[in-house]
Protein backbone atom coordinates (compact mmCIF):
# COMPACT_ATOMS: atom_id res chain seq x y z
CA MET A 1 -43.65 44.50 26.23
CA ASN A 2 -44.20 47.30 28.72
CA ASN A 3 -46.36 49.83 26.87
CA LEU A 4 -49.73 48.67 25.58
CA PHE A 5 -52.09 50.64 23.36
CA PHE A 6 -55.74 49.58 23.47
CA ASP A 7 -58.57 50.63 21.24
CA LEU A 8 -61.72 51.82 23.02
CA ASP A 9 -64.89 51.14 20.99
CA GLY A 10 -65.41 47.44 20.43
CA THR A 11 -62.37 46.47 22.50
CA ILE A 12 -62.85 47.84 26.02
CA ILE A 13 -66.42 49.11 25.69
CA ASN A 14 -69.48 48.29 23.63
CA SER A 15 -70.59 51.75 22.54
CA GLU A 16 -73.08 50.62 19.91
CA THR A 17 -76.19 51.96 21.68
CA GLY A 18 -74.95 55.55 21.99
CA ILE A 19 -73.47 55.65 18.51
CA MET A 20 -76.59 54.19 16.86
CA LYS A 21 -78.87 56.66 18.69
CA SER A 22 -76.55 59.51 17.70
CA LEU A 23 -76.63 58.42 14.05
CA ARG A 24 -80.42 58.26 14.03
CA TYR A 25 -80.58 61.71 15.65
CA MET A 26 -78.07 63.03 13.07
CA TYR A 27 -80.12 61.88 10.10
CA GLN A 28 -83.44 63.04 11.59
CA HIS A 29 -82.00 66.51 12.16
CA THR A 30 -80.20 66.88 8.83
CA LEU A 31 -82.38 65.00 6.34
CA GLY A 32 -85.63 64.58 8.26
CA TYR A 33 -85.49 60.79 7.87
CA ILE A 34 -83.09 57.88 8.36
CA PRO A 35 -81.92 56.67 4.93
CA HIS A 36 -80.21 53.49 6.10
CA ASP A 37 -81.18 50.31 7.91
CA ASP A 38 -79.54 49.32 11.20
CA ALA A 39 -77.08 46.98 9.46
CA THR A 40 -75.71 49.88 7.40
CA LEU A 41 -75.70 52.27 10.36
CA HIS A 42 -73.75 49.67 12.32
CA THR A 43 -70.92 49.93 9.76
CA PHE A 44 -70.50 53.59 10.80
CA ILE A 45 -69.05 52.33 14.10
CA GLY A 46 -65.28 52.54 13.83
CA PRO A 47 -64.56 54.89 10.92
CA THR A 48 -65.06 58.62 11.24
CA ILE A 49 -68.53 60.02 10.59
CA GLY A 50 -67.17 61.99 7.64
CA ALA A 51 -65.68 58.89 6.00
CA SER A 52 -68.92 56.96 6.49
CA LEU A 53 -71.01 59.78 5.03
CA GLN A 54 -68.74 59.88 2.00
CA LYS A 55 -69.01 56.12 1.54
CA TYR A 56 -72.70 55.48 2.22
CA ASP A 57 -74.28 58.82 1.30
CA HIS A 58 -71.91 59.54 -1.58
CA LEU A 59 -71.00 62.99 -0.28
CA ALA A 60 -67.91 64.81 -1.51
CA PRO A 61 -65.30 65.49 1.22
CA ASP A 62 -66.06 69.22 1.08
CA ASP A 63 -69.87 68.87 1.06
CA PRO A 64 -71.33 71.19 3.77
CA LEU A 65 -73.72 68.40 4.76
CA ILE A 66 -70.78 66.51 6.28
CA ASN A 67 -70.12 69.26 8.84
CA GLN A 68 -73.85 69.69 9.50
CA SER A 69 -74.14 65.95 10.05
CA ILE A 70 -71.12 65.76 12.36
CA ASN A 71 -72.52 68.67 14.39
CA ALA A 72 -75.94 66.99 14.64
CA PHE A 73 -74.34 63.68 15.64
CA ARG A 74 -72.41 65.45 18.38
CA GLU A 75 -75.50 67.28 19.66
CA TYR A 76 -76.89 63.97 20.86
CA TYR A 77 -73.57 62.28 21.54
CA GLN A 78 -72.14 65.00 23.80
CA ASP A 79 -75.25 65.08 25.99
CA GLU A 80 -76.25 61.41 26.15
CA GLY A 81 -74.62 59.15 23.57
CA TRP A 82 -71.15 59.09 25.09
CA MET A 83 -72.60 57.61 28.30
CA GLU A 84 -74.56 54.84 26.56
CA TYR A 85 -72.05 52.01 26.61
CA THR A 86 -71.16 48.92 28.58
CA VAL A 87 -67.73 47.70 29.61
CA TYR A 88 -66.85 44.27 28.34
CA ASP A 89 -66.56 41.57 30.99
CA GLY A 90 -63.05 41.12 32.33
CA VAL A 91 -61.62 44.45 31.15
CA LEU A 92 -61.21 46.02 34.60
CA GLU A 93 -59.68 42.84 35.98
CA MET A 94 -57.28 42.66 33.01
CA PHE A 95 -56.24 46.29 33.53
CA GLN A 96 -55.61 45.61 37.22
CA GLU A 97 -53.44 42.59 36.38
CA LEU A 98 -51.49 44.57 33.79
CA LYS A 99 -50.92 47.38 36.28
CA GLU A 100 -49.66 44.88 38.85
CA ALA A 101 -47.27 43.56 36.17
CA ASP A 102 -45.90 47.12 35.72
CA LYS A 103 -47.34 47.61 32.25
CA GLN A 104 -48.11 51.09 30.96
CA LEU A 105 -51.59 51.27 29.37
CA PHE A 106 -52.65 53.78 26.73
CA ILE A 107 -55.89 54.24 24.83
CA ALA A 108 -55.67 55.00 21.08
CA THR A 109 -59.06 55.59 19.48
CA SER A 110 -60.62 57.23 16.43
CA LYS A 111 -63.24 58.64 18.79
CA PRO A 112 -62.65 62.32 19.53
CA GLU A 113 -60.16 62.52 22.38
CA ILE A 114 -62.46 64.64 24.55
CA PHE A 115 -65.12 61.89 24.64
CA ALA A 116 -62.59 59.09 25.11
CA LYS A 117 -61.14 60.89 28.14
CA ARG A 118 -64.62 61.39 29.62
CA ILE A 119 -65.37 57.70 29.26
CA ILE A 120 -62.09 56.65 30.90
CA ASP A 121 -62.76 59.14 33.72
CA GLN A 122 -66.34 57.92 34.18
CA LEU A 123 -65.13 54.30 34.34
CA ASN A 124 -62.57 55.22 37.00
CA MET A 125 -59.85 53.79 34.76
CA LYS A 126 -57.46 56.73 35.14
CA GLU A 127 -55.49 54.75 37.69
CA TYR A 128 -54.73 52.17 34.98
CA VAL A 129 -54.45 54.33 31.85
CA ARG A 130 -51.37 56.52 31.50
CA HIS A 131 -52.81 58.57 28.64
CA VAL A 132 -55.73 58.67 26.21
CA PHE A 133 -55.04 59.53 22.56
CA GLY A 134 -57.89 60.22 20.18
CA ALA A 135 -59.03 62.07 17.10
CA ALA A 136 -59.32 65.81 16.93
CA GLU A 137 -62.84 66.94 17.72
CA ASP A 138 -63.56 68.18 14.19
CA GLU A 139 -62.00 65.11 12.47
CA SER A 140 -59.47 67.40 10.75
CA VAL A 141 -56.41 65.62 12.16
CA ARG A 142 -55.79 62.23 13.74
CA SER A 143 -59.07 60.85 12.43
CA LEU A 144 -57.53 57.59 11.21
CA LYS A 145 -56.50 54.96 13.74
CA GLU A 146 -52.94 54.78 12.38
CA ASP A 147 -52.59 58.56 12.85
CA VAL A 148 -53.78 58.31 16.45
CA ILE A 149 -51.38 55.44 17.19
CA SER A 150 -48.45 57.36 15.62
CA TYR A 151 -49.41 60.43 17.65
CA GLY A 152 -49.55 58.33 20.81
CA ILE A 153 -46.21 56.67 20.13
CA ASP A 154 -44.61 60.07 19.52
CA LYS A 155 -46.06 61.38 22.80
CA THR A 156 -44.91 58.40 24.89
CA SER A 157 -41.25 59.31 24.31
CA VAL A 158 -39.97 55.75 24.49
CA GLU A 159 -37.78 53.68 22.20
CA LEU A 160 -39.88 51.81 19.67
CA ASP A 161 -39.45 48.19 18.69
CA THR A 162 -41.50 48.28 15.50
CA LYS A 163 -43.52 45.12 16.14
CA ILE A 164 -47.27 45.63 16.27
CA LEU A 165 -49.64 42.99 17.60
CA LEU A 166 -53.30 42.84 16.67
CA TRP A 167 -55.10 40.24 18.72
CA LEU A 168 -58.83 39.97 19.30
CA GLY A 169 -59.30 43.60 18.36
CA ILE A 170 -56.79 44.73 20.98
CA VAL A 171 -54.06 46.91 19.59
CA ALA A 172 -50.87 46.33 21.50
CA VAL A 173 -47.76 48.16 20.37
CA ILE A 174 -44.58 46.69 21.75
CA LEU A 175 -42.43 49.51 23.07
């Protein structure tokens, strides 16, 4: 196992604060109020904003409010929300150990790739992470985790042993 794909949110970082603030901002600026309690908003963490809006606000996939909401979410997120996270204890040490063991580390996240790359840069993890793969900024492609992982595997250009490990929220693809 030489190539390891890690998720970002909820695996390497706790990004709940920035995402929750971005969601509240989104609803305030699109509806003028926040229609959900914190427990419901918390379920937005992980899936795409569009998918969550369809599920919890019963919006059709082509409803213009989805794009308005995504844009409002990103207004806050791109300025402040993306920086409101904490790194889980032991992650940097684990990455250092994996690097010393000649492992190639990749990030595969449903978060838009531009924000995932900024976070990895800000954390000074570029020396450990070979590449960051994420969703397209507008959620039009690679918005599902499996699409991001497939995209990342295709881009790594290595032979694939089709075993996939899921352990403690860490996605490790054996390549």
